[in-house]
């Protein structure tokens, strides 16, 4: 079995490296809260199932990160999140758009209403359809410890 997997990660400096006497992790990341969030989307070709999971230090984050619909697909939104990305992406999945096209369209349609404090440039976003096709994006202003990895394993 070869399964498709996408992992999004946002790791704070305090968790990535041993403690040091220098400034706190919050000041190291420009005043952002010390957080760490990981999301995973997966596809099982033997069963045709897709799913996702999220782990975070942020309490009750699950209701704003994962969006899924049977026979349609699954979406993850995190970092400087816009929870509207989830429903928009699911609607585009229902229309059979490719995940890469969905990521591009949702990103392009984001008006970035608060660019000084809550910029879309810091968003992370991943889409997987019911066939296991996927795409992911990590914005250029997400913390330097943010990123994504995708592939078939």
PDB file of C-alpha atoms in Angstrom:
ATOM      1  CA  UNK A   1       0.000   0.000   0.000  1.00  0.00           C
ATOM      2  CA  UNK A   2       1.215   3.496  -0.870  1.00  0.00           C
ATOM      3  CA  UNK A   3      -0.642   6.200   1.028  1.00  0.00           C
ATOM      4  CA  UNK A   4      -0.670   9.918   0.289  1.00  0.00           C
ATOM      5  CA  UNK A   5       0.139  12.108   3.293  1.00  0.00           C
ATOM      6  CA  UNK A   6       0.430  15.851   3.919  1.00  0.00           C
ATOM      7  CA  UNK A   7       1.859  17.221   7.164  1.00  0.00           C
ATOM      8  CA  UNK A   8       1.711  20.916   8.111  1.00  0.00           C
ATOM      9  CA  UNK A   9       3.817  22.090  11.039  1.00  0.00           C
ATOM     10  CA  UNK A  10       4.317  25.220  13.070  1.00  0.00           C
ATOM     11  CA  UNK A  11       7.054  24.723  15.669  1.00  0.00           C
ATOM     12  CA  UNK A  12       8.148  27.354  18.192  1.00  0.00           C
ATOM     13  CA  UNK A  13      11.816  27.960  18.824  1.00  0.00           C
ATOM     14  CA  UNK A  14      11.400  26.900  22.454  1.00  0.00           C
ATOM     15  CA  UNK A  15      10.276  23.448  21.362  1.00  0.00           C
ATOM     16  CA  UNK A  16      12.740  23.077  18.495  1.00  0.00           C
ATOM     17  CA  UNK A  17      15.898  23.832  20.488  1.00  0.00           C
ATOM     18  CA  UNK A  18      17.084  23.379  24.072  1.00  0.00           C
ATOM     19  CA  UNK A  19      16.291  26.230  26.481  1.00  0.00           C
ATOM     20  CA  UNK A  20      18.736  29.112  26.560  1.00  0.00           C
ATOM     21  CA  UNK A  21      19.082  32.205  28.726  1.00  0.00           C
ATOM     22  CA  UNK A  22      18.183  34.474  25.798  1.00  0.00           C
ATOM     23  CA  UNK A  23      14.789  36.123  25.327  1.00  0.00           C
ATOM     24  CA  UNK A  24      11.582  34.152  25.592  1.00  0.00           C
ATOM     25  CA  UNK A  25      10.187  32.258  22.595  1.00  0.00           C
ATOM     26  CA  UNK A  26       7.359  34.779  22.316  1.00  0.00           C
ATOM     27  CA  UNK A  27       9.782  37.628  21.704  1.00  0.00           C
ATOM     28  CA  UNK A  28      11.885  35.435  19.383  1.00  0.00           C
ATOM     29  CA  UNK A  29       8.921  35.099  17.030  1.00  0.00           C
ATOM     30  CA  UNK A  30       7.981  38.737  16.998  1.00  0.00           C
ATOM     31  CA  UNK A  31       5.571  38.655  19.923  1.00  0.00           C
ATOM     32  CA  UNK A  32       3.548  35.686  18.709  1.00  0.00           C
ATOM     33  CA  UNK A  33       2.331  33.264  21.330  1.00  0.00           C
ATOM     34  CA  UNK A  34       4.506  30.254  21.942  1.00  0.00           C
ATOM     35  CA  UNK A  35       2.567  27.579  20.093  1.00  0.00           C
ATOM     36  CA  UNK A  36       3.145  24.395  18.209  1.00  0.00           C
ATOM     37  CA  UNK A  37       0.576  22.911  15.863  1.00  0.00           C
ATOM     38  CA  UNK A  38       0.830  19.897  13.565  1.00  0.00           C
ATOM     39  CA  UNK A  39      -1.822  18.710  11.135  1.00  0.00           C
ATOM     40  CA  UNK A  40      -1.859  15.602   8.997  1.00  0.00           C
ATOM     41  CA  UNK A  41      -4.103  14.646   6.095  1.00  0.00           C
ATOM     42  CA  UNK A  42      -4.039  11.134   4.714  1.00  0.00           C
ATOM     43  CA  UNK A  43      -5.487   8.838   2.064  1.00  0.00           C
ATOM     44  CA  UNK A  44      -5.699   5.039   2.166  1.00  0.00           C
ATOM     45  CA  UNK A  45      -5.852   3.682  -1.404  1.00  0.00           C
ATOM     46  CA  UNK A  46      -6.996   0.252  -0.183  1.00  0.00           C
ATOM     47  CA  UNK A  47     -10.180   1.632   1.375  1.00  0.00           C
ATOM     48  CA  UNK A  48     -10.506   4.972  -0.434  1.00  0.00           C
ATOM     49  CA  UNK A  49     -10.770   6.764   2.912  1.00  0.00           C
ATOM     50  CA  UNK A  50      -9.361  10.224   3.601  1.00  0.00           C
ATOM     51  CA  UNK A  51      -8.947  11.781   7.009  1.00  0.00           C
ATOM     52  CA  UNK A  52      -7.067  14.248   9.106  1.00  0.00           C
ATOM     53  CA  UNK A  53      -5.831  14.984  12.598  1.00  0.00           C
ATOM     54  CA  UNK A  54      -4.450  18.001  14.416  1.00  0.00           C
ATOM     55  CA  UNK A  55      -2.337  18.420  17.562  1.00  0.00           C
ATOM     56  CA  UNK A  56      -1.776  21.798  19.132  1.00  0.00           C
ATOM     57  CA  UNK A  57      -0.836  23.582  22.312  1.00  0.00           C
ATOM     58  CA  UNK A  58      -3.699  25.967  21.499  1.00  0.00           C
ATOM     59  CA  UNK A  59      -6.827  24.816  23.350  1.00  0.00           C
ATOM     60  CA  UNK A  60      -9.784  23.645  21.241  1.00  0.00           C
ATOM     61  CA  UNK A  61      -8.103  24.402  17.917  1.00  0.00           C
ATOM     62  CA  UNK A  62      -9.623  21.401  16.130  1.00  0.00           C
ATOM     63  CA  UNK A  63     -12.862  23.136  15.223  1.00  0.00           C
ATOM     64  CA  UNK A  64     -10.966  25.717  13.164  1.00  0.00           C
ATOM     65  CA  UNK A  65      -8.292  23.539  11.566  1.00  0.00           C
ATOM     66  CA  UNK A  66      -9.903  20.461  10.011  1.00  0.00           C
ATOM     67  CA  UNK A  67     -12.767  20.428   7.513  1.00  0.00           C
ATOM     68  CA  UNK A  68     -13.925  17.184   5.896  1.00  0.00           C
ATOM     69  CA  UNK A  69     -16.820  15.701   3.981  1.00  0.00           C
ATOM     70  CA  UNK A  70     -17.379  12.060   3.030  1.00  0.00           C
ATOM     71  CA  UNK A  71     -16.654  11.294  -0.634  1.00  0.00           C
ATOM     72  CA  UNK A  72     -15.382  14.861  -1.129  1.00  0.00           C
ATOM     73  CA  UNK A  73     -12.127  15.357   0.776  1.00  0.00           C
ATOM     74  CA  UNK A  74     -10.392  16.982   3.719  1.00  0.00           C
ATOM     75  CA  UNK A  75      -8.855  20.411   4.343  1.00  0.00           C
ATOM     76  CA  UNK A  76      -6.494  21.756   7.025  1.00  0.00           C
ATOM     77  CA  UNK A  77      -6.036  25.456   7.834  1.00  0.00           C
ATOM     78  CA  UNK A  78      -3.614  26.693  10.500  1.00  0.00           C
ATOM     79  CA  UNK A  79      -1.020  29.284  11.526  1.00  0.00           C
ATOM     80  CA  UNK A  80      -2.573  32.730  10.900  1.00  0.00           C
ATOM     81  CA  UNK A  81      -5.802  30.958  10.121  1.00  0.00           C
ATOM     82  CA  UNK A  82      -8.857  32.094   8.221  1.00  0.00           C
ATOM     83  CA  UNK A  83     -11.517  29.513   9.062  1.00  0.00           C
ATOM     84  CA  UNK A  84     -13.345  30.489   5.876  1.00  0.00           C
ATOM     85  CA  UNK A  85     -10.710  28.564   3.907  1.00  0.00           C
ATOM     86  CA  UNK A  86     -12.196  25.225   5.013  1.00  0.00           C
ATOM     87  CA  UNK A  87     -15.766  25.660   3.734  1.00  0.00           C
ATOM     88  CA  UNK A  88     -14.543  27.415   0.562  1.00  0.00           C
ATOM     89  CA  UNK A  89     -12.148  24.573  -0.233  1.00  0.00           C
ATOM     90  CA  UNK A  90     -14.806  21.905   0.400  1.00  0.00           C
ATOM     91  CA  UNK A  91     -17.163  23.706  -1.986  1.00  0.00           C
ATOM     92  CA  UNK A  92     -14.474  23.715  -4.672  1.00  0.00           C
ATOM     93  CA  UNK A  93     -13.753  20.021  -4.020  1.00  0.00           C
ATOM     94  CA  UNK A  94     -17.458  19.320  -4.598  1.00  0.00           C
ATOM     95  CA  UNK A  95     -17.023  20.991  -8.009  1.00  0.00           C
ATOM     96  CA  UNK A  96     -14.146  18.569  -8.769  1.00  0.00           C
ATOM     97  CA  UNK A  97     -11.408  21.198  -8.929  1.00  0.00           C
ATOM     98  CA  UNK A  98      -7.897  19.839  -8.461  1.00  0.00           C
ATOM     99  CA  UNK A  99      -6.354  20.450  -5.012  1.00  0.00           C
ATOM    100  CA  UNK A 100      -3.581  22.659  -6.433  1.00  0.00           C
ATOM    101  CA  UNK A 101      -6.179  24.822  -8.208  1.00  0.00           C
ATOM    102  CA  UNK A 102      -8.195  25.038  -4.983  1.00  0.00           C
ATOM    103  CA  UNK A 103      -5.203  26.181  -2.933  1.00  0.00           C
ATOM    104  CA  UNK A 104      -4.417  28.838  -5.555  1.00  0.00           C
ATOM    105  CA  UNK A 105      -8.041  30.039  -5.888  1.00  0.00           C
ATOM    106  CA  UNK A 106      -8.729  30.262  -2.152  1.00  0.00           C
ATOM    107  CA  UNK A 107      -5.415  32.094  -1.627  1.00  0.00           C
ATOM    108  CA  UNK A 108      -6.058  34.476  -4.538  1.00  0.00           C
ATOM    109  CA  UNK A 109      -9.614  35.189  -3.331  1.00  0.00           C
ATOM    110  CA  UNK A 110      -8.449  36.067   0.206  1.00  0.00           C
ATOM    111  CA  UNK A 111      -8.776  39.869   0.494  1.00  0.00           C
ATOM    112  CA  UNK A 112      -6.210  39.952   3.342  1.00  0.00           C
ATOM    113  CA  UNK A 113      -8.378  42.286   5.454  1.00  0.00           C
ATOM    114  CA  UNK A 114      -5.858  42.711   8.303  1.00  0.00           C
ATOM    115  CA  UNK A 115      -2.412  42.638   6.641  1.00  0.00           C
ATOM    116  CA  UNK A 116      -0.683  44.428   9.526  1.00  0.00           C
ATOM    117  CA  UNK A 117      -1.860  42.099  12.300  1.00  0.00           C
ATOM    118  CA  UNK A 118      -3.315  38.927  10.755  1.00  0.00           C
ATOM    119  CA  UNK A 119      -1.813  38.702   7.272  1.00  0.00           C
ATOM    120  CA  UNK A 120      -2.751  35.994   4.807  1.00  0.00           C
ATOM    121  CA  UNK A 121       0.999  35.740   4.156  1.00  0.00           C
ATOM    122  CA  UNK A 122       1.231  33.740   7.413  1.00  0.00           C
ATOM    123  CA  UNK A 123      -1.405  31.128   6.598  1.00  0.00           C
ATOM    124  CA  UNK A 124      -0.882  27.380   6.148  1.00  0.00           C
ATOM    125  CA  UNK A 125      -3.382  25.428   4.102  1.00  0.00           C
ATOM    126  CA  UNK A 126      -3.666  21.902   2.694  1.00  0.00           C
ATOM    127  CA  UNK A 127      -6.299  20.159   0.565  1.00  0.00           C
ATOM    128  CA  UNK A 128      -6.792  16.468  -0.247  1.00  0.00           C
ATOM    129  CA  UNK A 129      -9.586  15.140  -2.440  1.00  0.00           C
ATOM    130  CA  UNK A 130     -11.369  11.788  -2.208  1.00  0.00           C
ATOM    131  CA  UNK A 131      -8.911  10.313  -4.754  1.00  0.00           C
ATOM    132  CA  UNK A 132      -5.899  11.123  -2.569  1.00  0.00           C
ATOM    133  CA  UNK A 133      -4.678  14.008  -4.736  1.00  0.00           C
ATOM    134  CA  UNK A 134      -3.296  16.831  -2.626  1.00  0.00           C
ATOM    135  CA  UNK A 135      -1.684  20.253  -2.440  1.00  0.00           C
ATOM    136  CA  UNK A 136      -0.316  22.350   0.421  1.00  0.00           C
ATOM    137  CA  UNK A 137       0.855  25.908   0.956  1.00  0.00           C
ATOM    138  CA  UNK A 138       2.836  27.628   3.711  1.00  0.00           C
ATOM    139  CA  UNK A 139       2.806  31.418   3.459  1.00  0.00           C
ATOM    140  CA  UNK A 140       6.084  33.322   3.304  1.00  0.00           C
ATOM    141  CA  UNK A 141       5.335  35.151   6.570  1.00  0.00           C
ATOM    142  CA  UNK A 142       4.504  32.073   8.626  1.00  0.00           C
ATOM    143  CA  UNK A 143       7.136  31.679  11.334  1.00  0.00           C
ATOM    144  CA  UNK A 144      10.499  30.495  10.085  1.00  0.00           C
ATOM    145  CA  UNK A 145       9.745  27.149  11.777  1.00  0.00           C
ATOM    146  CA  UNK A 146       6.597  26.598   9.715  1.00  0.00           C
ATOM    147  CA  UNK A 147       6.474  24.312   6.717  1.00  0.00           C
ATOM    148  CA  UNK A 148       4.821  21.362   5.074  1.00  0.00           C
ATOM    149  CA  UNK A 149       5.838  17.992   3.707  1.00  0.00           C
ATOM    150  CA  UNK A 150       3.772  15.894   1.338  1.00  0.00           C
ATOM    151  CA  UNK A 151       4.237  12.687  -0.568  1.00  0.00           C
ATOM    152  CA  UNK A 152       3.310   9.065  -0.999  1.00  0.00           C
ATOM    153  CA  UNK A 153       4.656   6.660   1.593  1.00  0.00           C
TER     154      UNK A 153
END
